[in-house]
PDB file of C-alpha atoms and ligand atoms in Angstrom:
ATOM      1  CA  UNK A1470      12.929 -12.246 -79.145  1.00  0.00           C
ATOM      2  CA  UNK A1471      13.902  -9.317 -80.580  1.00  0.00           C
ATOM      3  CA  UNK A1472      15.731  -6.043 -79.622  1.00  0.00           C
ATOM      4  CA  UNK A1473      13.708  -2.927 -81.404  1.00  0.00           C
ATOM      5  CA  UNK A1474      16.233   0.024 -81.612  1.00  0.00           C
ATOM      6  CA  UNK A1475      14.323   3.295 -82.523  1.00  0.00           C
ATOM      7  CA  UNK A1476      16.026   6.688 -82.469  1.00  0.00           C
ATOM      8  CA  UNK A1477      12.686   9.050 -82.273  1.00  0.00           C
ATOM      9  CA  UNK A1478      12.098  13.322 -81.299  1.00  0.00           C
ATOM     10  CA  UNK A1479      12.598  14.101 -77.615  1.00  0.00           C
ATOM     11  CA  UNK A1480       8.589  15.899 -78.602  1.00  0.00           C
ATOM     12  CA  UNK A1481       7.640  12.543 -79.474  1.00  0.00           C
ATOM     13  CA  UNK A1482       8.897  10.205 -76.165  1.00  0.00           C
ATOM     14  CA  UNK A1483       5.976  10.891 -73.529  1.00  0.00           C
ATOM     15  CA  UNK A1484       3.444   9.887 -76.163  1.00  0.00           C
ATOM     16  CA  UNK A1485       5.576   6.965 -77.515  1.00  0.00           C
ATOM     17  CA  UNK A1486       6.494   5.066 -74.123  1.00  0.00           C
ATOM     18  CA  UNK A1487       2.702   5.775 -72.720  1.00  0.00           C
ATOM     19  CA  UNK A1488       1.396   3.902 -76.452  1.00  0.00           C
ATOM     20  CA  UNK A1489       3.599   1.143 -75.621  1.00  0.00           C
ATOM     21  CA  UNK A1490       3.044   0.660 -71.578  1.00  0.00           C
ATOM     22  CA  UNK A1491      -0.921   0.993 -73.368  1.00  0.00           C
ATOM     23  CA  UNK A1492      -0.277  -2.326 -75.070  1.00  0.00           C
ATOM     24  CA  UNK A1493       2.058  -3.498 -72.044  1.00  0.00           C
ATOM     25  CA  UNK A1494       5.229  -3.606 -74.024  1.00  0.00           C
ATOM     26  CA  UNK A1495       7.798  -2.320 -71.522  1.00  0.00           C
ATOM     27  CA  UNK A1496      10.526   0.343 -72.802  1.00  0.00           C
ATOM     28  CA  UNK A1497      13.833   1.541 -71.739  1.00  0.00           C
ATOM     29  CA  UNK A1498      14.313   5.019 -73.143  1.00  0.00           C
ATOM     30  CA  UNK A1499      18.171   6.318 -73.227  1.00  0.00           C
ATOM     31  CA  UNK A1500      19.024  10.344 -73.678  1.00  0.00           C
ATOM     32  CA  UNK A1501      21.460  10.040 -77.109  1.00  0.00           C
ATOM     33  CA  UNK A1502      22.566  13.210 -79.399  1.00  0.00           C
ATOM     34  CA  UNK A1503      22.836  12.606 -82.958  1.00  0.00           C
ATOM     35  CA  UNK A1504      26.239  12.710 -85.034  1.00  0.00           C
ATOM     36  CA  UNK A1505      25.245  15.173 -87.888  1.00  0.00           C
ATOM     37  CA  UNK A1506      23.223  17.684 -86.341  1.00  0.00           C
ATOM     38  CA  UNK A1507      24.303  17.307 -82.240  1.00  0.00           C
ATOM     39  CA  UNK A1508      21.033  17.830 -81.494  1.00  0.00           C
ATOM     40  CA  UNK A1509      19.674  15.932 -77.568  1.00  0.00           C
ATOM     41  CA  UNK A1510      17.724  12.825 -80.069  1.00  0.00           C
ATOM     42  CA  UNK A1511      16.239  10.189 -77.671  1.00  0.00           C
ATOM     43  CA  UNK A1512      16.889   7.105 -77.974  1.00  0.00           C
ATOM     44  CA  UNK A1513      13.951   3.871 -76.813  1.00  0.00           C
ATOM     45  CA  UNK A1514      15.006   0.038 -76.082  1.00  0.00           C
ATOM     46  CA  UNK A1515      12.488  -2.105 -76.839  1.00  0.00           C
ATOM     47  CA  UNK A1516      12.815  -5.994 -75.854  1.00  0.00           C
ATOM     48  CA  UNK A1517       9.713  -8.475 -77.778  1.00  0.00           C
ATOM     49  CA  UNK A1518       8.701 -11.642 -78.556  1.00  0.00           C
ATOM     50  CA  UNK A1519       8.912 -11.994 -82.344  1.00  0.00           C
ATOM     51  CA  UNK A1520       5.442 -12.498 -82.893  1.00  0.00           C
ATOM     52  CA  UNK A1521       5.079  -8.236 -81.378  1.00  0.00           C
ATOM     53  CA  UNK A1522       7.228  -6.501 -83.312  1.00  0.00           C
ATOM     54  CA  UNK A1523       4.809  -5.554 -86.415  1.00  0.00           C
ATOM     55  CA  UNK A1524       1.858  -4.268 -83.762  1.00  0.00           C
ATOM     56  CA  UNK A1525       5.258  -2.658 -82.055  1.00  0.00           C
ATOM     57  CA  UNK A1526       6.390  -0.865 -85.418  1.00  0.00           C
ATOM     58  CA  UNK A1527       3.254   0.546 -85.992  1.00  0.00           C
ATOM     59  CA  UNK A1528       2.761   1.511 -82.374  1.00  0.00           C
ATOM     60  CA  UNK A1529       6.353   3.228 -83.532  1.00  0.00           C
ATOM     61  CA  UNK A1530       4.990   4.521 -87.475  1.00  0.00           C
ATOM     62  CA  UNK A1531       2.027   6.264 -85.910  1.00  0.00           C
ATOM     63  CA  UNK A1532       3.427   8.168 -83.007  1.00  0.00           C
ATOM     64  CA  UNK A1533       6.480   9.118 -84.198  1.00  0.00           C
ATOM     65  CA  UNK A1534       4.827  10.077 -87.687  1.00  0.00           C
ATOM     66  CA  UNK A1535       7.470  12.768 -89.859  1.00  0.00           C
ATOM     67  CA  UNK A1536       5.938  16.177 -89.889  1.00  0.00           C
ATOM     68  CA  UNK A1537       6.906  20.277 -91.008  1.00  0.00           C
ATOM     69  CA  UNK A1538       5.887  21.918 -88.045  1.00  0.00           C
ATOM     70  CA  UNK A1539       6.463  25.308 -88.160  1.00  0.00           C
ATOM     71  CA  UNK A1540       9.493  26.775 -85.244  1.00  0.00           C
ATOM     72  CA  UNK A1541       9.975  30.455 -83.685  1.00  0.00           C
ATOM     73  CA  UNK A1542      13.665  31.281 -84.943  1.00  0.00           C
ATOM     74  CA  UNK A1543      15.328  34.751 -84.571  1.00  0.00           C
ATOM     75  CA  UNK A1544      17.175  36.107 -86.716  1.00  0.00           C
ATOM     76  CA  UNK A1545      21.649  36.907 -86.761  1.00  0.00           C
ATOM     77  CA  UNK A1546      21.340  40.104 -85.231  1.00  0.00           C
ATOM     78  CA  UNK A1547      22.468  43.026 -82.553  1.00  0.00           C
ATOM     79  CA  UNK A1548      19.410  43.177 -79.621  1.00  0.00           C
ATOM     80  CA  UNK A1549      19.196  46.889 -80.933  1.00  0.00           C
ATOM     81  CA  UNK A1550      17.859  45.853 -84.300  1.00  0.00           C
ATOM     82  CA  UNK A1551      14.168  44.957 -81.853  1.00  0.00           C
ATOM     83  CA  UNK A1552      13.127  42.524 -84.924  1.00  0.00           C
ATOM     84  CA  UNK A1553      10.897  40.131 -84.067  1.00  0.00           C
ATOM     85  CA  UNK A1554      11.548  36.249 -84.739  1.00  0.00           C
ATOM     86  CA  UNK A1555      10.244  34.791 -87.596  1.00  0.00           C
ATOM     87  CA  UNK A1556       8.560  31.101 -88.441  1.00  0.00           C
ATOM     88  CA  UNK A1557      10.572  28.731 -90.112  1.00  0.00           C
ATOM     89  CA  UNK A1558       9.222  25.097 -91.073  1.00  0.00           C
ATOM     90  CA  UNK A1559      11.320  22.322 -90.569  1.00  0.00           C
ATOM     91  CA  UNK A1560      10.866  18.464 -90.271  1.00  0.00           C
ATOM     92  CA  UNK A1561      10.097  16.799 -87.391  1.00  0.00           C
ATOM     93  CA  UNK A1562       9.825  13.873 -85.847  1.00  0.00           C
ATOM     94  CA  UNK A1563      10.215  10.465 -87.938  1.00  0.00           C
ATOM     95  CA  UNK A1564      12.000   7.519 -86.349  1.00  0.00           C
ATOM     96  CA  UNK A1565      14.944   5.680 -87.244  1.00  0.00           C
ATOM     97  CA  UNK A1566      14.686   2.028 -85.826  1.00  0.00           C
ATOM     98  CA  UNK A1567      16.687  -1.088 -86.145  1.00  0.00           C
ATOM     99  CA  UNK A1568      15.295  -5.078 -85.152  1.00  0.00           C
ATOM    100  CA  UNK A1569      17.772  -7.334 -84.250  1.00  0.00           C
ATOM    101  CA  UNK A1570      18.132 -11.210 -82.873  1.00  0.00           C
ATOM    102  CA  UNK A1571      17.896 -11.401 -79.242  1.00  0.00           C
ATOM    103  CA  UNK A1572      19.937 -14.408 -78.469  1.00  0.00           C
ATOM    104  CA  UNK A1573      19.727 -14.895 -75.102  1.00  0.00           C
ATOM    105  CA  UNK A1574      17.531 -12.796 -72.141  1.00  0.00           C
ATOM    106  CA  UNK A1575      18.144 -12.601 -68.697  1.00  0.00           C
ATOM    107  CA  UNK A1576      16.142 -11.214 -65.580  1.00  0.00           C
ATOM    108  CA  UNK A1577      18.816 -12.259 -63.076  1.00  0.00           C
TER     109      UNK A1577
HETATM  110  P1  2BA B1473      17.229  10.918 -89.531  1.00  0.00           P
HETATM  111  O1  2BA B1473      18.514  10.462 -90.862  1.00  0.00           O
HETATM  112  O2  2BA B1473      16.289  11.065 -89.746  1.00  0.00           O
HETATM  113  O3  2BA B1473      18.731  10.580 -88.685  1.00  0.00           O
HETATM  114  C1  2BA B1473      17.974  10.747 -87.287  1.00  0.00           C
HETATM  115  C2  2BA B1473      18.856  10.755 -85.984  1.00  0.00           C
HETATM  116  O4  2BA B1473      18.640   9.167 -86.498  1.00  0.00           O
HETATM  117  C3  2BA B1473      20.528  11.010 -86.769  1.00  0.00           C
HETATM  118  O5  2BA B1473      20.722  12.284 -85.729  1.00  0.00           O
HETATM  119  C4  2BA B1473      21.402   9.698 -85.501  1.00  0.00           C
HETATM  120  O6  2BA B1473      21.145  10.400 -84.201  1.00  0.00           O
HETATM  121  C5  2BA B1473      19.818   9.025 -85.816  1.00  0.00           C
HETATM  122  N1  2BA B1473      20.529   7.396 -86.984  1.00  0.00           N
HETATM  123  C6  2BA B1473      20.437   7.922 -88.297  1.00  0.00           C
HETATM  124  N2  2BA B1473      20.753   6.896 -89.235  1.00  0.00           N
HETATM  125  C7  2BA B1473      21.993   5.998 -88.311  1.00  0.00           C
HETATM  126  C8  2BA B1473      22.465   4.857 -88.693  1.00  0.00           C
HETATM  127  N3  2BA B1473      22.946   4.639 -89.683  1.00  0.00           N
HETATM  128  N4  2BA B1473      23.360   4.594 -87.605  1.00  0.00           N
HETATM  129  C9  2BA B1473      23.025   5.243 -85.706  1.00  0.00           C
HETATM  130  N5  2BA B1473      22.003   6.281 -86.302  1.00  0.00           N
HETATM  131  C10 2BA B1473      21.342   6.699 -86.855  1.00  0.00           C
HETATM  132  P2  2BA B1473      21.407  12.951 -86.479  1.00  0.00           P
HETATM  133  O7  2BA B1473      22.933  12.459 -87.054  1.00  0.00           O
HETATM  134  O8  2BA B1473      22.163  14.300 -85.973  1.00  0.00           O
HETATM  135  O9  2BA B1473      20.915  13.143 -87.920  1.00  0.00           O
HETATM  136  C11 2BA B1473      19.677  13.748 -88.155  1.00  0.00           C
HETATM  137  C12 2BA B1473      19.408  14.318 -90.166  1.00  0.00           C
HETATM  138  O10 2BA B1473      20.423  14.817 -90.478  1.00  0.00           O
HETATM  139  C13 2BA B1473      18.970  12.797 -90.116  1.00  0.00           C
HETATM  140  O11 2BA B1473      18.013  11.871 -91.091  1.00  0.00           O
HETATM  141  C14 2BA B1473      19.680  12.996 -91.710  1.00  0.00           C
HETATM  142  O12 2BA B1473      18.313  13.848 -92.528  1.00  0.00           O
HETATM  143  C15 2BA B1473      20.541  13.717 -91.981  1.00  0.00           C
HETATM  144  N6  2BA B1473      21.788  13.517 -91.837  1.00  0.00           N
HETATM  145  C16 2BA B1473      22.423  12.577 -90.829  1.00  0.00           C
HETATM  146  N7  2BA B1473      23.795  12.644 -91.850  1.00  0.00           N
HETATM  147  C17 2BA B1473      23.898  13.375 -92.767  1.00  0.00           C
HETATM  148  C18 2BA B1473      24.755  13.398 -93.829  1.00  0.00           C
HETATM  149  N8  2BA B1473      26.186  12.716 -93.547  1.00  0.00           N
HETATM  150  N9  2BA B1473      24.747  14.055 -94.419  1.00  0.00           N
HETATM  151  C19 2BA B1473      23.967  14.627 -94.903  1.00  0.00           C
HETATM  152  N10 2BA B1473      22.664  15.291 -94.127  1.00  0.00           N
HETATM  153  C20 2BA B1473      22.915  14.155 -93.179  1.00  0.00           C
END
């Protein structure tokens, strides 16, 4: 058995959980934060039989594809300046994924 631990963008969480559940995979969602940016992200724990590992990695790769997206950001100015937010291109998505061997698994 393998434990797949995948750190993903919050925005991809529900699409990925839906896609995993449709294929019969179980997952646990943890609210996490990146140590560098200190922004919220999501960590999913997915326990699977060895022969299902590739299928799960494929689903993660399909749903959490890295992509560029425009996000509106307000320039740092005083409120009297009345400046409209500008769209800034940022990198979204992607999945940092670790696969670990599970020695034993119990549901007690
Ligand atoms: P990624 O490398 O795609 O990492 C995204 C998030 O995945 C990380 O968020 C962290 O929560 C987790 N992660 C990545 N590698 C990990 C590992 N080896 N062990 C445990 N968790 C891991 P953040 O730490 O906030 O990093 C966000 C992004 O900032 C990273 O994207 C990377 O592009 C950049 N970054 C991270 N550390 C950096 C550093 N020391 N110097 C420069 N850039 C850094």
